[in-house]
Short mmCIF file of C-alpha atoms in Angstrom, two decimals:
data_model
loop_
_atom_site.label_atom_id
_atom_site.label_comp_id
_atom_site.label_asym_id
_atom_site.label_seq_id
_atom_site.Cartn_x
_atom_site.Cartn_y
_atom_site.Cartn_z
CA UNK A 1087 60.97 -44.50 25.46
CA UNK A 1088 59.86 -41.24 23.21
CA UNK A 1089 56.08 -40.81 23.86
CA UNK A 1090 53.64 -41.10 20.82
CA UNK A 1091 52.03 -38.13 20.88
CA UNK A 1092 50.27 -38.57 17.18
CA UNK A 1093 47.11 -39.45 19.16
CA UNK A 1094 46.68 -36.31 21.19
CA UNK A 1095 47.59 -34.28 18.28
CA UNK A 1096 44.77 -36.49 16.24
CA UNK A 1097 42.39 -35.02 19.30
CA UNK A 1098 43.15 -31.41 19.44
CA UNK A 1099 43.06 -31.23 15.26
CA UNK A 1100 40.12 -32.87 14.86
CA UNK A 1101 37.51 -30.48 16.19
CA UNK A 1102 39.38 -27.31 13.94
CA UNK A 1103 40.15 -29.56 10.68
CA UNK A 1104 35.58 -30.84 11.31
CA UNK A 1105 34.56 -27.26 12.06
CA UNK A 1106 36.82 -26.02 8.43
CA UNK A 1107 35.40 -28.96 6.30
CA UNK A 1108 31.77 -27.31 7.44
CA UNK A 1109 31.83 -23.90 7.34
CA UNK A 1110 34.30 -22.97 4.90
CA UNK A 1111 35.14 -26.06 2.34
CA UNK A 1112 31.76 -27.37 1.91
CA UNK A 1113 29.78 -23.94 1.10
CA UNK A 1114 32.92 -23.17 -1.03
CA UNK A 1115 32.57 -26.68 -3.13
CA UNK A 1116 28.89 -26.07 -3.30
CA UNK A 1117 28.46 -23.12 -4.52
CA UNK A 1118 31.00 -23.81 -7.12
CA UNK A 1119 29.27 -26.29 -8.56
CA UNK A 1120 26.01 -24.44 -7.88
CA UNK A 1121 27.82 -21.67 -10.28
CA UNK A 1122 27.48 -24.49 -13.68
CA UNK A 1123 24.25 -25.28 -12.66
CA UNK A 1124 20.25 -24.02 -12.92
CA UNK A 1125 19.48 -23.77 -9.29
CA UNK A 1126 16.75 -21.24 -7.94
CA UNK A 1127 17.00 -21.40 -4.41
CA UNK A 1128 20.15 -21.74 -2.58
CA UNK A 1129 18.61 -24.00 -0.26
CA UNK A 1130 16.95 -26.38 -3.05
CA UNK A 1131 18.63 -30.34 -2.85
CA UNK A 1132 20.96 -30.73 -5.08
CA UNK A 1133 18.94 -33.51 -6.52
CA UNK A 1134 16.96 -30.55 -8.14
CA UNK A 1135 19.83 -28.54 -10.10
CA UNK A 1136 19.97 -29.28 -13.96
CA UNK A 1137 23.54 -28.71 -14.96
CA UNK A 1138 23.94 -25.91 -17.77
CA UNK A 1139 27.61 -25.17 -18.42
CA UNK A 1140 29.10 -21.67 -18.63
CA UNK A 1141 25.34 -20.13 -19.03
CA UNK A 1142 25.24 -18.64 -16.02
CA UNK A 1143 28.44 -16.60 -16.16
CA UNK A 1144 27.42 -15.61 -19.76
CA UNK A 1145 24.27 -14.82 -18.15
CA UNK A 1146 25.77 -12.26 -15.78
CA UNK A 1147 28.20 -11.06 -18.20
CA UNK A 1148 24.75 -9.99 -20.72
CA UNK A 1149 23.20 -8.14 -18.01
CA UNK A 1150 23.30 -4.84 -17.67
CA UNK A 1151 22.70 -4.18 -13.83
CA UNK A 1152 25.74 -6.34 -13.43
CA UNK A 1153 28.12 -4.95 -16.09
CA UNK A 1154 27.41 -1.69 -14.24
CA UNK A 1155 28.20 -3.20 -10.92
CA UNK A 1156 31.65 -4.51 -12.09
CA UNK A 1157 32.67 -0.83 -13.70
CA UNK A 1158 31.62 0.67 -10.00
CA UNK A 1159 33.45 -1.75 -8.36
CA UNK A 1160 36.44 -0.95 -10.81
CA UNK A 1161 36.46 2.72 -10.59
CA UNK A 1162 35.93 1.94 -6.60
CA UNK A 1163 39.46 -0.21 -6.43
CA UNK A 1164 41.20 2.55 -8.70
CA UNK A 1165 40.13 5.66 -7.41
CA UNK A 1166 39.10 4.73 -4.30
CA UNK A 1167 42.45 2.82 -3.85
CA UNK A 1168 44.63 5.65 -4.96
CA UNK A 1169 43.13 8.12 -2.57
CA UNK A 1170 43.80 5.73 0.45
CA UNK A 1171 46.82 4.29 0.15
CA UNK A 1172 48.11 7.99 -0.41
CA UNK A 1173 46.44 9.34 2.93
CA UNK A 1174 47.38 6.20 4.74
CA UNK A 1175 50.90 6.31 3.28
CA UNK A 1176 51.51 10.23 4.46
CA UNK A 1177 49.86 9.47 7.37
CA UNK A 1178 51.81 6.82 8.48
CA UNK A 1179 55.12 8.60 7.46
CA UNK A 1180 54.36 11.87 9.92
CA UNK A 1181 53.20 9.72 12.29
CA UNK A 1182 56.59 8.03 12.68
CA UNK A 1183 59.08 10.74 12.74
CA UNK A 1184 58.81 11.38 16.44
CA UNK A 1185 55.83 13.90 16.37
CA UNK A 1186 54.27 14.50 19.59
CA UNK A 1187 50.82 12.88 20.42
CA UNK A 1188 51.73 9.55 18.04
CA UNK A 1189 49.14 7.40 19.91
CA UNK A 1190 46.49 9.72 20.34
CA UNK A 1191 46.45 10.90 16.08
CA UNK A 1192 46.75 7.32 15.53
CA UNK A 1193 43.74 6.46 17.67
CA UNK A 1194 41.17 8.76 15.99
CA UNK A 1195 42.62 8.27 12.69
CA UNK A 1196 41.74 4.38 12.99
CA UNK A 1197 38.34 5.02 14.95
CA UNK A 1198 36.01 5.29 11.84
CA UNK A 1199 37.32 1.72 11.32
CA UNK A 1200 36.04 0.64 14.63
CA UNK A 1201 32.28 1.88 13.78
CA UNK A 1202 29.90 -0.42 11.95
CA UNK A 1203 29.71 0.27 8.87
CA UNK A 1204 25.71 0.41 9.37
CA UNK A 1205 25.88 3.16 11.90
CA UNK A 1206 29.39 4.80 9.50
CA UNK A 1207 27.07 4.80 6.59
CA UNK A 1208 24.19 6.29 8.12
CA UNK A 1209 26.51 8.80 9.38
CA UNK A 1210 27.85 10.40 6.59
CA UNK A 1211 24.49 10.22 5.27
CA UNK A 1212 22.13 11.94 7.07
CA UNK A 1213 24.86 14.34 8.41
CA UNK A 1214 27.85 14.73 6.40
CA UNK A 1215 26.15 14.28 3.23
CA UNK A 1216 23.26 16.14 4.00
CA UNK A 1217 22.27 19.17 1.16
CA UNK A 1218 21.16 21.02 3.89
CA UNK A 1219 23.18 23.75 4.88
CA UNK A 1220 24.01 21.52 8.25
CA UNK A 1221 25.31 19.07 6.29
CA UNK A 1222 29.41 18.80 7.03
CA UNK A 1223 31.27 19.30 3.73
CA UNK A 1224 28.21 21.73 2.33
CA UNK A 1225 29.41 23.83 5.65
CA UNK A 1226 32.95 23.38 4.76
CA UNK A 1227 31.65 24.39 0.90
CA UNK A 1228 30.15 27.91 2.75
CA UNK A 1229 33.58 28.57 4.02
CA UNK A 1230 34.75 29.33 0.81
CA UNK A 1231 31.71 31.21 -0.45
CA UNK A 1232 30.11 27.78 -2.78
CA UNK A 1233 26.87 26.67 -2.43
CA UNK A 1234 25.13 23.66 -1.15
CA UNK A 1235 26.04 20.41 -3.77
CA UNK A 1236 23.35 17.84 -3.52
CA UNK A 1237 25.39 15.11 -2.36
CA UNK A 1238 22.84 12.34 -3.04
CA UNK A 1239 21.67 12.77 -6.40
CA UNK A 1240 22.01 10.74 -9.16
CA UNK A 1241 25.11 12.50 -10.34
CA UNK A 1242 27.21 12.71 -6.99
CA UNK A 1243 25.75 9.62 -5.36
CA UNK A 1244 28.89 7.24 -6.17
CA UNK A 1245 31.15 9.31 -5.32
CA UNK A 1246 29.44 10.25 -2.01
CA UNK A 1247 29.49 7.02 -0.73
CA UNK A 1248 33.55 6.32 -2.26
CA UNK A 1249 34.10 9.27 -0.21
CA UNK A 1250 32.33 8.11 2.95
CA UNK A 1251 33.91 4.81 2.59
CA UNK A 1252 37.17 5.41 2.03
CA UNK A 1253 36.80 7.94 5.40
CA UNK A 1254 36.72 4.97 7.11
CA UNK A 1255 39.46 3.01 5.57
CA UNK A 1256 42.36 5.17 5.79
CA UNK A 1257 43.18 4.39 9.56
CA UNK A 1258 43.35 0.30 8.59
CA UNK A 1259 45.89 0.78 6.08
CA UNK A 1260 47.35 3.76 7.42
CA UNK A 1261 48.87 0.76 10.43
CA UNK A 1262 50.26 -1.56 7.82
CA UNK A 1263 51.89 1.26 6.69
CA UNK A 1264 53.15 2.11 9.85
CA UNK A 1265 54.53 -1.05 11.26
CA UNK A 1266 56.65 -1.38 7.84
CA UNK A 1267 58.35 2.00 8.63
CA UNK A 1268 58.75 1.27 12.10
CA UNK A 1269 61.00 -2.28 10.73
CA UNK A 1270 63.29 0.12 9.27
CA UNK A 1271 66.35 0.32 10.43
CA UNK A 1272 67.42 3.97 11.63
CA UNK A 1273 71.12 3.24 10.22
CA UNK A 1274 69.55 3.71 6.62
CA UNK A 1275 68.42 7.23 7.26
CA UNK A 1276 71.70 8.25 9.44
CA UNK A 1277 73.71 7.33 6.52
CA UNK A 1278 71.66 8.79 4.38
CA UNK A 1279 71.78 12.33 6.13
CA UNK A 1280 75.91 11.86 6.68
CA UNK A 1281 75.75 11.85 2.54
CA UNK A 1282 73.67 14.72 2.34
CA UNK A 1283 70.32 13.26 0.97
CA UNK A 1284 67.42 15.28 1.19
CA UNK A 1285 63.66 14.21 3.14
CA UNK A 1286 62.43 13.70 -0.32
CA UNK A 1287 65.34 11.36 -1.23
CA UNK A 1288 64.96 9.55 2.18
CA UNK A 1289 61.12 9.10 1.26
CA UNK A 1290 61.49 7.49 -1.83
CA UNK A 1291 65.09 5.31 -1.86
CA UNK A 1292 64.39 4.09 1.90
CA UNK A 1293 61.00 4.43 3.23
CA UNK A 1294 59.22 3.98 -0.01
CA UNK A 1295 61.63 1.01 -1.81
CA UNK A 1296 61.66 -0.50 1.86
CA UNK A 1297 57.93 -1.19 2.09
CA UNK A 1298 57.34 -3.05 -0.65
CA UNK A 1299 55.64 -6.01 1.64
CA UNK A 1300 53.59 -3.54 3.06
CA UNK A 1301 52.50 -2.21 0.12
CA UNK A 1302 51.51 -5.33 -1.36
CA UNK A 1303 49.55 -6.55 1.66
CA UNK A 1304 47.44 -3.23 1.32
CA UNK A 1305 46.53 -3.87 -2.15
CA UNK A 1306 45.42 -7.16 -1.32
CA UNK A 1307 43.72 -6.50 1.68
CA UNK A 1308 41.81 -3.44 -0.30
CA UNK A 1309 41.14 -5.73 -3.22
CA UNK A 1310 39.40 -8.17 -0.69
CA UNK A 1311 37.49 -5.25 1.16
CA UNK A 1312 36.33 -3.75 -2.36
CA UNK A 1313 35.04 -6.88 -3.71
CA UNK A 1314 33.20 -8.18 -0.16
CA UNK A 1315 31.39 -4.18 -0.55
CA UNK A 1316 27.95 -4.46 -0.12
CA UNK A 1317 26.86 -2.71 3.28
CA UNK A 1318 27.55 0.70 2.03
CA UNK A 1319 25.44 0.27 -1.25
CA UNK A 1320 22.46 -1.22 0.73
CA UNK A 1321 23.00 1.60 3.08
CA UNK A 1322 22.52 4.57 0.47
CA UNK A 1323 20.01 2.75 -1.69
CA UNK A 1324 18.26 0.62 0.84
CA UNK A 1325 15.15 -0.05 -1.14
CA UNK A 1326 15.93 -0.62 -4.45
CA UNK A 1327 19.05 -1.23 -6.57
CA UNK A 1328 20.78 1.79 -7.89
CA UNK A 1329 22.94 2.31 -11.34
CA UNK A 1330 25.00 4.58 -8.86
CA UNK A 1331 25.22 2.95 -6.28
CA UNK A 1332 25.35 -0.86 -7.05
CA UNK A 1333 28.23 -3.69 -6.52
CA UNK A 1334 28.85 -7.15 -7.29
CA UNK A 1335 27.67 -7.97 -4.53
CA UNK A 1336 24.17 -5.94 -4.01
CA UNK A 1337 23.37 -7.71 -7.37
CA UNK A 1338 24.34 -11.37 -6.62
CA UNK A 1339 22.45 -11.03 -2.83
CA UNK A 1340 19.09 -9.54 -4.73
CA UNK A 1341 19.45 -13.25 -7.15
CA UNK A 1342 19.98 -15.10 -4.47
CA UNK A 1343 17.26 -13.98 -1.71
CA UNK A 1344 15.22 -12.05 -4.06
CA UNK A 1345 15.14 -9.07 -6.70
CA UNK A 1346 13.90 -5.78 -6.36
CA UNK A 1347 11.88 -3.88 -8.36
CA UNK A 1348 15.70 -2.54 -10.14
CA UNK A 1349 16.43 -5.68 -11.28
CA UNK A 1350 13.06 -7.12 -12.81
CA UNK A 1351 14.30 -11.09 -12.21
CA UNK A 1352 13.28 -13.85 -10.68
CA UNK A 1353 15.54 -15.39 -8.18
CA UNK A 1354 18.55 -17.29 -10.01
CA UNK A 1355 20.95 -18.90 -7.13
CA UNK A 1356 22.81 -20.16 -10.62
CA UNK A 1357 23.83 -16.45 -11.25
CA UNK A 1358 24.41 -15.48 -8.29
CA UNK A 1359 26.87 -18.40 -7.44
CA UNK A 1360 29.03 -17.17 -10.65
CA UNK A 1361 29.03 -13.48 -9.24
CA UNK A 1362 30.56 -15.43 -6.30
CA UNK A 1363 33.14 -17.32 -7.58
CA UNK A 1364 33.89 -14.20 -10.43
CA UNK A 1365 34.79 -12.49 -7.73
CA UNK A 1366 36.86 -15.09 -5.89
CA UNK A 1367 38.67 -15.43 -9.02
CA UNK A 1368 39.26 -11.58 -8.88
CA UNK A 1369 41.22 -11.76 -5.52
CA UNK A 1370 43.07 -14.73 -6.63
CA UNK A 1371 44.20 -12.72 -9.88
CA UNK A 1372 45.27 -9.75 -7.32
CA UNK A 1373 46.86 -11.92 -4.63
CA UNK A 1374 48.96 -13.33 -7.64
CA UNK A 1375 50.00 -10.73 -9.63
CA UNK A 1376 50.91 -8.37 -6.63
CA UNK A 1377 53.30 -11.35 -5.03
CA UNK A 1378 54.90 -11.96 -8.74
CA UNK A 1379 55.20 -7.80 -9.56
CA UNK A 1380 56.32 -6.70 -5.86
CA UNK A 1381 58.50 -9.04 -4.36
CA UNK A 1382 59.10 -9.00 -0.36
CA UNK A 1383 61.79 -7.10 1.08
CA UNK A 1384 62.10 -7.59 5.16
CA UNK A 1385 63.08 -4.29 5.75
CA UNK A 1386 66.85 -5.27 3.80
CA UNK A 1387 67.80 -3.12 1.29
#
């Protein structure tokens, strides 16, 4: 007779579908609802929230700290974005034509990703950043006869930190990269040479049309890591909010566990669950469009 085995599978399933429901359904359900409702602490009972429609995400949408947030995180997905995937992309392409030392450049490129982002942050700041003359890129500035830029002020602030972060990024996505070019078959680019094509050519009608997959993960995966920012911002503006330095998410954790001076509010858990699922809804919209526009290849031409 063919054992049952539905009750041992009931066992081992139980404990991961329990441990799901908890921590990832039931905070996700709540604070969706939380989002159409007037709630002021994220730990008040439910009994307490007064349901008020779409208010809160018209709310957010009037206020100006947050319409600043959303254009920084734009112009962080966009520039930011481009910079990385190029530098991961050419990265990952010399690192897989048979250079010597493959393991050891591909170790200290992905490093910075192995540092908190704390102790990254701090980094760049006090060191790299510095407008001292000690500072890294002011000394690389000297080089070449410029002065020292004051990397922290009001005007260079943003792009300080894009630069800092996106230091650290390049390694991650660099090894997507990489394992898509390494699925490629070698046939493509023997034929290719028999027929005369150029490295250029090679680049962009097999490496480049072949990692379509790849290059969709990476957007995704940066879309997720741009709209979960918020270490970096608290890191250069630790005190207080900053026009320059603000995200999403730096604005919906002051609403939720308390404003700073910046911000002039109250504490709104309402608000702050819209931010949330606004920028759920962002990711969704990215994970969608990405797997409609670039379809997957397998490595097949």
């Amino acid at each position: 007779m063919r054992r049952n085995t539905t009750p041992m599978l009931v066992m081992f399933l139980t404990p991961a579908v329990l441990l799901y429901l908890i921590v990832f359904l039931y905070p996700t359900i709540r604070t969706f609802i939380m989002s159409f409702c007037k709630v002021e602490g994220v730990t008040d009972p439910v009994s307490t929230w007064q349901f008020s429609g779409l208010t809160n995400y018209v709310k957010s949408f009037n206020n100006n700290m947050f319409q600043t947030a959303m254009l920084n995180l734009g112009r962080l997905w966009l520039v930011g974005g481009i910079a990385v995937m190029a530098l991961a992309l050419i990265f990952a392409v010399a690192l897989t034509n048979g250079m010597q030392g493959k393991k050891f450049f591909r170790s200290v490129i992905y490093l910075p990703n192995l540092v908190s982002a704390v102790a990254m942050g701090t980094m760049w700041l006090y060191y790299a950043l510095s407008k001292e003359s000690y500072g890294l890129l002011n000394t690389i500035i000297g080089w070449f006869g410029g002065g020292n830029v004051m990397w922290t002020d009001p005007h260079h602030k943003f792009w300080s930190m894009l630069i800092a972060y996106c230091f650290g990024m390049v390694g991650y996505h660099m090894l997507i990269f990489m394992s898509g070019i390494e699925r490629i078959s070698a046939d493509y680019y023997e034929a290719a040479s028999i027929e005369g094509a150029n490295v250029f050519k090679k680049f962009w009608y097999i490496t480049f049309s072949l990692l379509r997959g790849s290059i969709r993960t990476n957007l995704v995966m940066w879309t997720v890591s741009s709209v979960g920012f918020f270490i970096w911002g608290q890191v250069f503006d630790p005190v207080n909010l900053s026009e320059q330095t603000v995200m999403p998410l730096n604005y919906m954790y002051e609403l939720v566990f308390g404003a700073s001076n910046a911000v002039q509010a109250a504490r709104d858990s309402g608000v702050g669950a819209a931010i949330g699922v606004m920028m759920a809804v962002i990711v969704v919209a990215v994970f969608s469009l990405t797997t409609l526009i670039i379809k997957n290849d397998d490595a097949e031409l």
